[in-house]
Coordinates of C-alpha atoms in Angstrom, one line a residue:
Chain A
X13 CA 3.9 33.9 -30.2
X14 CA 2.6 31.1 -31.9
X15 CA -1.0 30.0 -32.3
X16 CA -0.5 27.1 -30.2
X17 CA 0.7 29.1 -27.1
X18 CA -2.1 31.6 -27.6
X19 CA -4.6 28.7 -27.6
X20 CA -2.9 27.3 -24.5
X21 CA -3.1 30.6 -22.6
X22 CA -6.8 31.0 -23.6
X23 CA -7.7 27.4 -22.6
X24 CA -5.6 27.6 -19.4
X25 CA -7.2 30.8 -18.4
X26 CA -10.8 29.7 -19.0
X27 CA -9.9 26.4 -17.1
X28 CA -8.5 28.1 -13.9
X29 CA -11.2 30.8 -13.9
X30 CA -14.1 28.3 -14.2
X31 CA -12.3 26.0 -11.6
X32 CA -12.2 28.9 -9.2
X33 CA -15.8 29.9 -9.8
X34 CA -16.9 26.3 -9.5
X35 CA -15.8 26.1 -5.8
X36 CA -16.8 29.7 -4.8
X37 CA -20.4 29.7 -6.1
X38 CA -23.2 29.0 -3.7
X39 CA -25.8 27.6 -6.1
X40 CA -24.7 24.0 -6.9
X41 CA -26.3 24.0 -10.2
X42 CA -24.2 27.1 -11.2
X43 CA -21.2 25.2 -9.8
X44 CA -22.0 22.3 -12.0
X45 CA -22.3 24.5 -15.1
X46 CA -18.8 26.0 -14.4
X47 CA -17.4 22.4 -14.1
X48 CA -18.8 21.8 -17.6
X49 CA -17.0 24.9 -18.8
X50 CA -13.9 23.5 -16.9
X51 CA -14.2 20.2 -18.8
X52 CA -14.4 21.9 -22.2
X53 CA -11.3 24.0 -21.4
X54 CA -9.4 20.9 -20.4
X55 CA -10.7 19.2 -23.7
X56 CA -9.2 22.2 -25.4
X57 CA -5.9 21.8 -23.7
X58 CA -5.8 18.1 -24.7
X59 CA -6.3 19.3 -28.3
X60 CA -3.4 21.6 -28.2
X61 CA -1.3 18.4 -27.2
X62 CA -2.6 16.6 -30.2
X63 CA -4.5 14.2 -28.0
X64 CA -7.6 14.2 -30.2
X65 CA -9.1 11.0 -28.7
X66 CA -8.9 12.1 -25.3
X67 CA -10.4 15.5 -26.0
X68 CA -13.3 13.9 -27.6
X69 CA -13.8 11.5 -24.6
X70 CA -13.3 14.2 -22.1
X71 CA -16.4 16.1 -23.7
X72 CA -18.4 13.0 -24.4
X73 CA -18.0 11.2 -21.0
X74 CA -17.1 14.0 -18.6
X75 CA -19.0 17.1 -20.0
X76 CA -21.8 14.8 -21.3
X77 CA -22.5 11.6 -19.1
X78 CA -21.0 12.4 -15.8
X79 CA -22.4 15.9 -15.8
X80 CA -25.9 14.5 -16.3
X81 CA -25.4 12.4 -13.3
X82 CA -24.0 15.3 -11.3
X83 CA -27.1 17.6 -12.0
X84 CA -29.5 14.6 -11.2
X85 CA -27.9 14.1 -7.9
X86 CA -27.9 17.9 -7.2
X87 CA -31.6 18.1 -8.2
X88 CA -32.5 14.8 -6.2
X89 CA -30.8 16.1 -3.1
X90 CA -32.8 19.2 -3.3
X91 CA -30.6 21.4 -1.2
X92 CA -32.8 24.2 0.0
X93 CA -30.6 26.2 2.2
X94 CA -27.0 26.2 0.9
X95 CA -26.0 28.2 3.9
X96 CA -26.4 25.0 6.1
X97 CA -23.4 23.6 4.2
X98 CA -21.1 26.4 5.1
X99 CA -18.6 26.2 8.0
X100 CA -17.1 28.9 10.0
X101 CA -13.3 29.6 10.2
X102 CA -11.6 27.2 12.7
X103 CA -8.0 26.6 13.8
X104 CA -8.0 23.4 11.7
X105 CA -8.9 25.3 8.5
X106 CA -6.1 27.9 9.4
X107 CA -3.7 25.0 10.0
X108 CA -4.6 23.2 6.7
X109 CA -4.3 26.5 4.7
X110 CA -1.0 27.0 6.2
X111 CA 0.3 23.6 5.5
X112 CA -1.0 23.7 1.9
X113 CA 0.6 27.2 1.2
X114 CA 3.9 25.9 2.6
X115 CA 3.7 22.9 0.4
X116 CA 2.7 25.0 -2.7
X117 CA 5.8 27.4 -2.0
X118 CA 8.0 24.2 -1.8
X119 CA 6.6 22.8 -5.2
X120 CA 7.2 26.1 -6.8
X121 CA 10.7 26.4 -5.3
X122 CA 11.7 22.9 -6.5
X123 CA 10.1 23.5 -10.0
X124 CA 12.0 26.9 -10.3
X125 CA 15.4 25.4 -9.1
X126 CA 15.3 22.3 -11.3
X127 CA 13.4 23.2 -14.3
X128 CA 15.8 21.0 -16.5
X129 CA 14.0 18.6 -18.6
X130 CA 10.6 20.1 -17.6
X131 CA 10.1 22.3 -20.6
X132 CA 10.8 19.9 -23.4
X133 CA 8.6 20.7 -26.3
X134 CA 6.1 18.4 -27.8
X135 CA 7.9 15.3 -29.2
X136 CA 6.7 14.1 -32.6
X137 CA 5.7 10.9 -30.9
X138 CA 2.8 12.7 -29.1
X139 CA 1.0 13.4 -32.5
X140 CA 1.4 9.6 -33.3
X141 CA -0.2 8.3 -30.2
X142 CA -3.0 10.8 -29.8
X143 CA -5.2 9.6 -32.8
X144 CA -8.1 7.4 -32.5
X145 CA -6.4 4.8 -34.9
X146 CA -3.3 4.7 -32.8
X147 CA -5.2 4.2 -29.6
X148 CA -7.3 1.6 -31.1
X149 CA -4.7 -0.5 -32.6
X150 CA -2.5 -0.2 -29.4
X151 CA -5.5 -1.2 -27.3
X152 CA -6.0 -4.5 -29.2
X153 CA -2.3 -5.5 -29.4
X154 CA 0.0 -4.5 -26.8
X155 CA -2.5 -3.3 -24.2
X156 CA -5.0 -6.1 -24.9
X157 CA -4.3 -7.6 -21.5
X158 CA -5.0 -4.5 -19.6
X159 CA -8.1 -4.0 -21.7
X160 CA -9.5 -7.5 -20.8
X161 CA -8.6 -6.9 -17.1
X162 CA -10.8 -3.6 -17.2
X163 CA -13.6 -5.9 -18.1
X164 CA -13.1 -8.0 -15.1
X165 CA -13.0 -4.8 -13.0
X166 CA -16.3 -3.6 -14.4
X167 CA -18.0 -6.9 -13.9
X168 CA -16.9 -6.9 -10.2
X169 CA -18.1 -3.3 -9.8
X170 CA -21.4 -4.1 -11.3
X171 CA -21.8 -7.1 -9.0
X172 CA -21.0 -4.9 -6.1
X173 CA -23.3 -2.1 -7.0
X174 CA -26.3 -4.4 -7.4
X175 CA -25.4 -6.0 -4.1
X176 CA -25.4 -2.7 -2.3
X177 CA -28.1 -0.8 -4.0
X178 CA -30.8 -3.4 -4.8
X179 CA -33.9 -2.8 -3.0
X180 CA -34.9 -6.2 -2.0
X181 CA -32.3 -8.9 -2.1
X182 CA -33.8 -12.5 -3.2
Chain B
X23 CA -2.6 -16.7 -31.4
X24 CA -0.2 -19.5 -30.1
X25 CA 1.8 -17.1 -28.1
X26 CA -1.4 -16.0 -26.5
X27 CA -2.2 -19.5 -25.4
X28 CA 1.2 -20.0 -23.8
X29 CA 0.8 -16.8 -22.0
X30 CA -2.6 -18.0 -20.6
X31 CA -1.1 -21.3 -19.6
X32 CA 2.0 -19.6 -17.9
X33 CA -0.1 -17.4 -15.7
X34 CA -2.3 -20.4 -14.6
X35 CA -3.3 -19.3 -11.2
X36 CA -4.5 -15.9 -12.4
X37 CA -6.5 -17.5 -15.1
X38 CA -8.0 -20.2 -12.9
X39 CA -9.1 -17.6 -10.3
X40 CA -10.7 -15.3 -13.0
X41 CA -12.6 -18.3 -14.4
X42 CA -13.8 -19.3 -11.0
X43 CA -15.1 -15.9 -10.6
X44 CA -16.9 -16.1 -13.9
X45 CA -18.3 -19.5 -13.2
X46 CA -19.5 -18.3 -9.8
X47 CA -21.4 -15.5 -11.5
X48 CA -23.2 -17.9 -13.8
X49 CA -23.9 -20.3 -11.0
X50 CA -25.4 -17.4 -8.9
X51 CA -27.5 -16.3 -11.9
X52 CA -28.9 -19.7 -12.4
X53 CA -29.3 -21.3 -8.9
X54 CA -31.0 -18.7 -6.7
X55 CA -30.7 -19.2 -3.0
X56 CA -28.0 -21.7 -3.0
X57 CA -24.9 -19.8 -1.7
X58 CA -23.4 -23.0 -0.2
X59 CA -22.6 -24.2 -3.8
X60 CA -20.9 -20.8 -4.7
X61 CA -18.8 -21.0 -1.4
X62 CA -17.7 -24.7 -2.1
X63 CA -16.8 -23.8 -5.8
X64 CA -15.0 -20.7 -4.8
X65 CA -12.8 -22.7 -2.2
X66 CA -12.1 -25.4 -4.7
X67 CA -11.2 -22.8 -7.4
X68 CA -9.0 -20.7 -5.2
X69 CA -7.1 -24.0 -3.8
X70 CA -6.7 -25.1 -7.4
X71 CA -5.2 -21.8 -8.3
X72 CA -2.8 -21.9 -5.3
X73 CA -1.5 -25.4 -6.2
X74 CA -1.0 -24.2 -9.9
X75 CA 0.8 -21.3 -8.8
X76 CA 3.2 -23.4 -6.5
X77 CA 3.7 -25.8 -9.4
X78 CA 4.6 -22.9 -11.7
X79 CA 6.9 -21.1 -9.3
X80 CA 10.3 -22.2 -10.8
X81 CA 9.5 -21.0 -14.2
X82 CA 10.2 -17.4 -14.8
X83 CA 9.1 -15.3 -17.5
X84 CA 6.8 -12.5 -18.7
X85 CA 3.5 -12.8 -20.7
X86 CA 1.0 -10.8 -22.6
X87 CA 3.5 -8.5 -24.4
X88 CA 5.4 -7.8 -21.2
X89 CA 2.4 -6.9 -19.1
X90 CA 2.7 -9.6 -16.4
X91 CA 5.5 -11.6 -14.8
X92 CA 5.0 -15.3 -14.3
X93 CA 6.6 -17.6 -11.9
X94 CA 8.8 -16.7 -9.0
X95 CA 7.6 -13.7 -7.1
X96 CA 4.2 -13.5 -8.9
X97 CA 3.6 -17.3 -8.1
X98 CA 4.7 -17.0 -4.6
X99 CA 2.3 -14.3 -3.8
X100 CA -0.5 -15.8 -6.0
X101 CA -0.5 -18.9 -3.9
X102 CA -0.6 -16.9 -0.7
X103 CA -3.5 -14.8 -1.8
X104 CA -5.4 -17.9 -3.2
X105 CA -5.0 -19.7 0.3
X106 CA -5.8 -16.7 2.3
X107 CA -8.8 -16.1 0.1
X108 CA -10.0 -19.7 0.3
X109 CA -9.5 -19.7 4.1
X110 CA -11.5 -16.4 4.6
X111 CA -14.3 -17.9 2.5
X112 CA -14.4 -21.1 4.5
X113 CA -14.5 -19.1 7.8
X114 CA -17.3 -16.8 6.5
X115 CA -19.7 -19.5 5.8
X116 CA -21.0 -20.1 9.2
X117 CA -20.3 -16.6 10.4
X118 CA -22.3 -15.0 7.6
X119 CA -25.1 -17.3 8.0
X120 CA -25.3 -16.4 11.7
X121 CA -25.5 -12.7 10.9
X122 CA -27.9 -13.2 8.1
X123 CA -25.7 -12.3 5.2
X124 CA -24.8 -15.6 3.7
X125 CA -24.9 -14.7 0.0
X126 CA -23.2 -16.0 -3.0
X127 CA -22.1 -12.7 -4.0
X128 CA -19.7 -12.6 -1.1
X129 CA -17.9 -15.5 -2.8
X130 CA -17.9 -13.8 -6.1
X131 CA -16.3 -10.7 -4.8
X132 CA -13.7 -12.4 -2.8
X133 CA -12.5 -14.4 -5.7
X134 CA -12.4 -11.1 -7.9
X135 CA -10.5 -9.4 -5.1
X136 CA -8.0 -12.2 -5.3
X137 CA -7.7 -11.8 -8.9
X138 CA -6.8 -8.1 -8.3
X139 CA -4.1 -9.1 -5.7
X140 CA -2.6 -11.6 -8.1
X141 CA -2.3 -8.9 -10.7
X142 CA -0.6 -6.6 -8.3
X143 CA 2.1 -9.2 -7.5
X144 CA 2.3 -10.2 -11.2
X145 CA 2.5 -6.7 -12.5
X146 CA 5.2 -5.9 -15.0
X147 CA 3.5 -2.6 -16.0
X148 CA 2.2 0.3 -14.1
X149 CA -1.2 0.0 -15.8
X150 CA -1.5 -3.5 -14.5
X151 CA -0.4 -2.5 -11.0
X152 CA -3.1 0.2 -11.1
X153 CA -5.9 -2.2 -12.4
X154 CA -4.9 -4.7 -9.8
X155 CA -5.2 -2.3 -6.9
X156 CA -8.5 -1.1 -8.3
X157 CA -10.0 -4.4 -8.8
X158 CA -9.0 -5.4 -5.3
X159 CA -10.3 -2.3 -3.8
X160 CA -13.6 -2.0 -5.5
X161 CA -14.4 -5.6 -4.2
X162 CA -13.2 -4.7 -0.8
X163 CA -15.4 -1.5 -0.5
X164 CA -18.4 -3.5 -1.3
X165 CA -17.5 -6.5 1.1
X166 CA -17.1 -3.9 3.8
X167 CA -20.5 -2.7 3.2
X168 CA -21.9 -6.2 2.9
X169 CA -24.1 -6.0 5.9
X170 CA -25.9 -3.0 4.5
X171 CA -28.5 -2.9 7.2
X172 CA -26.0 -2.3 9.8
X173 CA -24.9 1.4 10.4
X174 CA -21.2 0.5 11.3
X175 CA -20.9 -1.6 8.0
X176 CA -22.2 1.3 6.0
X177 CA -19.8 3.7 7.7
X178 CA -17.0 1.4 7.1
X179 CA -17.7 1.0 3.4
X180 CA -18.2 4.7 2.8
X181 CA -15.0 5.7 4.7
X182 CA -12.9 3.2 3.1
X183 CA -14.6 4.1 -0.4
X184 CA -13.9 7.8 -0.1
X185 CA -10.3 7.6 1.3
X186 CA -9.5 4.7 -0.9
X187 CA -10.6 6.7 -4.0
X188 CA -8.4 9.5 -2.8
X189 CA -5.5 7.3 -2.3
X190 CA -6.1 5.9 -5.7
X191 CA -5.9 9.4 -7.1
X192 CA -2.4 9.7 -5.6
X193 CA -1.3 6.4 -7.1
X194 CA -2.5 7.5 -10.5
X195 CA -0.9 10.9 -10.3
X196 CA 2.4 9.1 -9.3
X197 CA 2.1 6.6 -12.2
X198 CA 1.4 9.5 -14.7
X199 CA 4.5 11.4 -13.4
X200 CA 6.7 8.3 -13.6
X201 CA 5.4 7.9 -17.3
X202 CA 6.0 11.4 -18.0
X203 CA 9.8 11.0 -16.8
X204 CA 10.5 7.6 -18.5
X205 CA 8.2 7.6 -21.4
X206 CA 7.0 4.1 -20.7
X207 CA 4.8 2.3 -18.0
X208 CA 6.8 -1.0 -18.5
X209 CA 8.8 -2.0 -15.4
X210 CA 11.6 -3.2 -17.6
X211 CA 11.8 0.0 -19.4
X212 CA 11.7 1.9 -16.1
X213 CA 14.3 -0.4 -14.6
X214 CA 16.7 0.2 -17.5
X215 CA 16.1 4.0 -17.4
X216 CA 16.4 4.2 -13.7
X217 CA 20.2 5.1 -13.1
X218 CA 19.8 8.0 -15.4
X219 CA 16.5 9.3 -14.2
X220 CA 16.6 8.5 -10.5
X221 CA 17.2 12.2 -9.5
X222 CA 14.7 13.6 -12.0
X223 CA 12.4 15.7 -10.1
X224 CA 9.4 14.5 -12.1
X225 CA 10.3 11.0 -11.3
X226 CA 11.0 11.5 -7.7
X227 CA 7.6 13.3 -7.2
X228 CA 5.9 10.3 -9.1
X229 CA 7.5 7.7 -6.9
X230 CA 6.7 9.6 -3.9
X231 CA 3.0 9.9 -4.8
X232 CA 2.9 6.1 -5.5
X233 CA 4.3 5.5 -2.0
X234 CA 1.4 7.6 -0.6
X235 CA -1.0 5.4 -2.6
X236 CA 0.4 2.1 -1.6
X237 CA 1.1 3.2 2.0
X238 CA -2.7 4.0 2.2
X239 CA -3.4 0.5 1.1
X240 CA -1.1 -1.1 3.7
X241 CA -2.5 1.3 6.3
X242 CA 0.9 2.8 7.4
X243 CA 0.9 6.0 9.5
X244 CA 0.1 8.7 8.6
X245 CA -2.3 7.1 6.1
X246 CA -3.9 4.8 8.6
X247 CA -6.9 6.8 9.8
X248 CA -9.4 4.5 7.9
X249 CA -8.2 1.2 9.3
X250 CA -9.7 1.1 12.8
X251 CA -13.0 2.2 11.9
X252 CA -13.1 0.0 8.7
X253 CA -11.9 -3.2 10.5
X254 CA -14.3 -2.5 13.3
X255 CA -17.4 -1.8 11.1
X256 CA -16.8 -4.4 8.4
X257 CA -18.0 -8.1 8.9
X258 CA -15.3 -9.6 10.8
X259 CA -14.2 -12.2 8.3
X260 CA -14.0 -9.3 5.7
X261 CA -11.7 -7.5 8.1
X262 CA -9.5 -10.7 8.1
X263 CA -9.3 -10.5 4.3
X264 CA -8.4 -6.8 4.4
X265 CA -5.7 -7.1 7.0
X266 CA -4.0 -10.1 5.5
X267 CA -4.2 -10.8 1.8
X268 CA -5.1 -7.1 0.7
X269 CA -2.2 -5.8 2.8
X270 CA 0.2 -8.6 1.5
X271 CA -1.0 -7.6 -2.1
X272 CA 0.0 -3.8 -1.4
X273 CA 3.2 -5.0 0.0
X274 CA 4.0 -7.1 -3.1
X275 CA 3.3 -3.8 -5.0
X276 CA 5.9 -2.1 -2.7
X277 CA 8.4 -4.9 -3.5
X278 CA 7.8 -5.1 -7.3
X279 CA 8.4 -1.4 -7.6
X280 CA 11.2 -0.7 -5.1
X281 CA 13.3 -4.0 -5.3
X282 CA 12.9 -5.1 -8.8
X283 CA 12.1 -1.8 -10.7
X284 CA 14.3 0.6 -8.5
X285 CA 17.0 -1.9 -7.9
X286 CA 16.7 -1.8 -4.1
X287 CA 17.7 1.8 -4.3
X288 CA 14.3 2.9 -3.8
X289 CA 14.8 6.1 -5.7
X290 CA 16.2 7.9 -2.5
X291 CA 13.0 7.2 -0.7
X292 CA 14.4 4.8 1.6
X293 CA 14.5 7.3 4.5
X294 CA 11.0 8.3 3.8
X295 CA 9.9 4.6 4.0
X296 CA 12.0 4.2 7.3
X297 CA 10.1 7.2 8.9
X298 CA 6.8 5.9 7.8
X299 CA 7.7 2.5 9.1
X300 CA 8.9 3.9 12.6
X301 CA 5.8 6.0 12.9
X302 CA 3.5 3.1 12.1
X303 CA 5.3 0.8 14.7
X304 CA 5.1 3.5 17.5
X305 CA 1.6 4.7 16.9
X306 CA 0.2 1.4 16.1
X307 CA 1.6 -0.3 19.2
X308 CA 0.9 2.5 21.7
X309 CA -2.7 3.3 20.6
X310 CA -3.4 -0.5 20.5
X311 CA -2.9 -0.5 24.3
X312 CA -5.8 1.8 24.9
X313 CA -8.4 -0.1 22.9
X314 CA -11.2 -2.0 24.4
X315 CA -12.8 -3.4 21.3
X316 CA -10.8 -6.2 19.9
X317 CA -11.3 -5.6 16.3
X318 CA -10.0 -2.1 16.9
X319 CA -7.0 -3.5 18.8
X320 CA -6.3 -5.8 16.0
X321 CA -6.6 -2.9 13.5
X322 CA -3.9 -0.9 15.4
X323 CA -1.8 -4.1 15.7
X324 CA -2.1 -4.3 11.9
X325 CA -0.8 -0.9 11.5
X326 CA 2.3 -1.7 13.7
X327 CA 2.7 -4.9 11.6
X328 CA 2.8 -2.8 8.4
X329 CA 5.3 -0.7 10.1
X330 CA 7.6 -3.7 10.7
X331 CA 7.3 -5.0 7.2
X332 CA 8.0 -1.4 5.8
X333 CA 11.1 -1.5 7.8
X334 CA 12.1 -4.6 5.7
X335 CA 11.4 -2.7 2.6
X336 CA 13.2 0.5 3.6
X337 CA 16.2 -1.6 4.4
X338 CA 16.5 -2.2 0.8
X339 CA 18.5 -5.5 0.7
X340 CA 18.0 -9.2 -0.1
X341 CA 17.3 -10.1 3.4
X342 CA 14.7 -7.4 3.6
X343 CA 13.0 -8.8 0.5
X344 CA 13.0 -12.3 2.0
X345 CA 12.1 -11.0 5.5
X346 CA 9.0 -9.0 4.1
X347 CA 7.8 -12.2 2.0
X348 CA 8.1 -14.4 5.0
X349 CA 6.5 -11.8 7.4
X350 CA 3.6 -11.4 5.0
X351 CA 3.0 -15.2 4.8
X352 CA 3.3 -15.5 8.6
X353 CA 1.1 -12.5 9.4
X354 CA -1.6 -13.8 7.0
X355 CA -2.1 -17.0 8.8
X356 CA -1.9 -15.5 12.4
X357 CA -4.2 -12.7 11.8
X358 CA -6.8 -14.7 9.7
X359 CA -6.7 -17.0 12.8
X360 CA -7.2 -14.2 15.2
X361 CA -10.0 -12.7 13.3
X362 CA -11.6 -16.2 13.1
X363 CA -11.7 -16.5 16.7
X364 CA -13.1 -13.0 17.0
X365 CA -15.9 -14.0 14.6
X366 CA -16.6 -17.1 16.7
X367 CA -16.9 -15.2 20.0
X368 CA -19.0 -12.3 18.3
X369 CA -22.7 -12.8 18.6
X370 CA -25.2 -12.1 15.9
X371 CA -25.7 -8.5 16.8
X372 CA -22.2 -7.1 16.9
X373 CA -21.9 -7.7 20.6
X374 CA -19.2 -9.7 22.5
X375 CA -16.5 -7.8 20.9
X376 CA -14.9 -6.2 23.8
X377 CA -11.6 -7.6 25.5
X378 CA -13.7 -8.3 28.6
X379 CA -15.6 -10.8 26.8
X380 CA -12.7 -13.1 26.5
X381 CA -12.4 -13.5 30.2
X382 CA -12.8 -17.2 31.1
X383 CA -12.9 -18.2 27.5
X384 CA -10.6 -21.2 28.4
X385 CA -13.2 -22.7 30.7
X386 CA -16.0 -22.6 28.0
X387 CA -14.2 -23.4 25.0
X388 CA -10.7 -24.7 25.7
X389 CA -9.7 -25.4 22.1
X390 CA -10.8 -21.9 20.9
X391 CA -8.9 -20.3 23.8
X392 CA -5.7 -22.3 23.1
X393 CA -5.9 -21.4 19.4
X394 CA -6.3 -17.7 20.1
X395 CA -3.4 -18.1 22.5
X396 CA -1.2 -19.3 19.7
X397 CA -2.2 -16.6 17.4
X398 CA -1.6 -14.0 20.1
X399 CA 1.8 -15.4 21.0
X400 CA 2.6 -15.5 17.2
X401 CA 1.6 -11.8 16.7
X402 CA 3.7 -10.7 19.7
X403 CA 6.6 -12.4 18.0
X404 CA 7.3 -15.1 20.5
X405 CA 9.3 -18.2 19.3
X406 CA 8.8 -20.9 18.3
X407 CA 5.8 -19.3 16.3
X408 CA 6.2 -17.9 12.9
X409 CA 5.9 -14.2 14.0
X410 CA 9.4 -14.4 15.6
X411 CA 11.1 -15.2 12.5
X412 CA 9.3 -12.5 10.5
X413 CA 10.5 -9.9 12.9
X414 CA 13.9 -11.4 13.2
X415 CA 14.6 -11.2 9.3
X416 CA 13.2 -7.7 9.0
X417 CA 15.1 -6.1 12.0
X418 CA 18.2 -8.1 10.7
X419 CA 17.7 -6.5 7.3
X420 CA 17.4 -3.0 8.9
X421 CA 20.7 -3.5 10.7
X422 CA 22.4 -4.8 7.6
X423 CA 21.0 -1.7 5.6
X424 CA 22.6 0.7 8.2
X425 CA 19.3 1.6 9.7
X426 CA 20.0 0.3 13.1
X427 CA 17.9 2.9 14.8
X428 CA 14.9 1.4 13.0
X429 CA 15.6 -2.0 14.3
X430 CA 15.9 -0.5 17.8
X431 CA 12.5 1.1 17.4
X432 CA 11.2 -2.1 16.1
X433 CA 12.3 -4.2 19.1
X434 CA 11.1 -1.7 21.6
X435 CA 7.9 -1.3 20.1
X436 CA 7.5 -5.2 20.0
X437 CA 8.0 -5.2 23.6
X438 CA 5.1 -2.8 24.1
X439 CA 3.0 -5.0 21.8
X440 CA 3.6 -8.0 23.9
X441 CA 1.6 -6.3 26.7
X442 CA -1.8 -6.1 24.7
X443 CA -1.5 -9.4 23.0
X444 CA -0.6 -11.1 26.2
X445 CA -3.4 -9.5 28.0
X446 CA -5.9 -11.4 26.0
X447 CA -4.2 -14.6 27.1
X448 CA -4.3 -13.6 30.7
X449 CA -8.0 -12.6 30.4
X450 CA -8.7 -16.1 28.7
X451 CA -6.9 -18.3 31.2
X452 CA -6.6 -16.4 34.5
X453 CA -9.8 -14.4 34.9
X454 CA -13.2 -15.7 35.6
X455 CA -15.9 -14.4 33.4
X456 CA -18.9 -15.1 31.5
X457 CA -17.2 -15.6 28.2
X458 CA -20.0 -17.0 26.1
X459 CA -19.1 -18.1 22.6
X460 CA -22.1 -17.2 20.6
X461 CA -22.7 -20.7 18.9
X462 CA -20.7 -23.9 18.6
X463 CA -18.4 -23.2 15.9
X464 CA -18.9 -25.3 12.7
X465 CA -16.5 -28.0 11.6
X466 CA -15.4 -26.0 8.6
X467 CA -14.4 -23.2 10.7
X468 CA -12.7 -25.2 13.2
X469 CA -10.8 -27.0 10.6
X470 CA -9.7 -23.7 9.0
X471 CA -8.5 -22.2 12.2
X472 CA -6.6 -25.4 13.3
X473 CA -4.9 -25.4 10.0
X474 CA -4.0 -21.7 10.3
X475 CA -2.5 -22.4 13.8
X476 CA -0.6 -25.5 12.2
X477 CA 0.8 -23.3 9.6
X478 CA 1.8 -20.6 12.0
X479 CA 3.8 -23.3 14.1
X480 CA 5.2 -25.0 11.0
X481 CA 6.5 -21.7 9.6
X482 CA 8.0 -20.9 12.9
X483 CA 9.9 -24.3 13.1
X484 CA 10.9 -24.3 9.3
X485 CA 11.1 -20.9 7.8
X486 CA 13.6 -22.2 5.3
X487 CA 10.7 -23.2 2.9
X488 CA 9.9 -19.5 2.5
X489 CA 13.4 -18.4 2.7
X490 CA 14.4 -20.6 -0.2
X491 CA 11.4 -19.4 -2.4
X492 CA 12.3 -16.0 -1.7
X493 CA 15.8 -16.4 -3.1
X494 CA 14.4 -17.3 -6.6
X495 CA 11.9 -14.4 -6.8
X496 CA 13.2 -12.3 -9.8

């Protein structure tokens, strides 16, 4: 077993476990903390894929900025009795669970039977495109147009957010 | 640097619309409380963009290092989006003033939504397709919630946003899987690699997820649940934009992917598309009968029309491509017209939206009633209006594509649809009632609606204009 596969197994296990704990905990703050752990595990997985830039961004943006927002919202909402959010078992849930399980089995079956081309090892190319330099230079050459379009998208989103959230218009 | 200048000039419509949006932002920032200026500027800018698109249609090419296509297909749809956008802004002016939400931001967001639509149609790369869908959707989420003191409007915006964000997730997963299978997001690269990977499991899964994401945006069954609530709750003119230009934009995404990139073959997903199409036609038309609110009825009718158009996509042949393009143009004008009449009859407090409010409309407002009758006949697919040829082409395509059953479903459900469209005409002309149009429609609104009616008639008489343009798409 190489170091890489050991790291993969460790990060994947942490990721799965924290994701499970995230949805099963009753206290929202504890859920949020598990989400942070999940983000870190994911960042670790990105690192094993040689995607340094994404790994750093994952921690900075998700584990950092977005989590602060999450925790703020949880605290502002001030959920006193978490039990009020719980729902009983209904036929809808049973049906949904059945359909989900069926789909999961289908996906597993398909992946097992046609695994060809799915287990390709890391191409050397991935190492080239994962670095900050490579992403920077691509962003300002070949992908300049999408980069500019993103700025239009953000502008529109800001206009919309102000329109919807401003306390007193005019 | 020079090449960039030519790129900018080549995609003129896109640039003019974007610049219009930015200029509107600056105008709004400096001249507070004068939304009329913004509305006028937006209409002028969009019409200029539409003209530019029509002029640039014959010149094919790609620009911005292969990110967008120019001319042909992209220009055709850019012109449609620009005109539809300009028409909804023109209609909104007096309607929004009446309901108290006449604000410059409306024009800004509509213009940016049109930019997003143009990007979808012009996309030559999955990234641009995604960004276009996002830009369009973000603007529409906000526009749906524009009347933020109304509960319904808030409900519409929130529903559309939550489900839309979910659908975007599907689209993005699909794009990621296609990228994983091909190693590129560029349509030319995918197109070249297509024969080899068309049966690759990862590619198929990706294409399937993209179908889910786009089906949501065109409100096809079973991804239609949001449409009735959103169309009902959003301001009426916003519903007009969502059901016409935004739907056309999502369909242009379908066409770019399936016709151009997957070479008509549709990655083996044609049967899936055909089933979605049949389900949309049946559910949309049958449930529309039971509606008493006209906006909900038009929403279900819009689901049904998405089904007809998807039949053209599923047929996967040249007639289908042309048929869908024609249908989108025709449907845009008929539905903008229908929603415009709804916005005229609606009063200032979300009342007068039931079908019964249309009883006796022909006595009070003969011209409005006559126009509504034109749009209803066109939606039902009665010749000589444009709706007839739209249906004719997509059903013909289905037969040619060896999907006769789909064409049969289409014709049968069209018969059902005639019932609820013509019911409005009967109510307007043969029932007495206190139909009371809220206010005298403004000149701008009337001119726009008459223009829409004339276009519906014109396209029905000379469909060849669009047919010829469609032959030089790619």
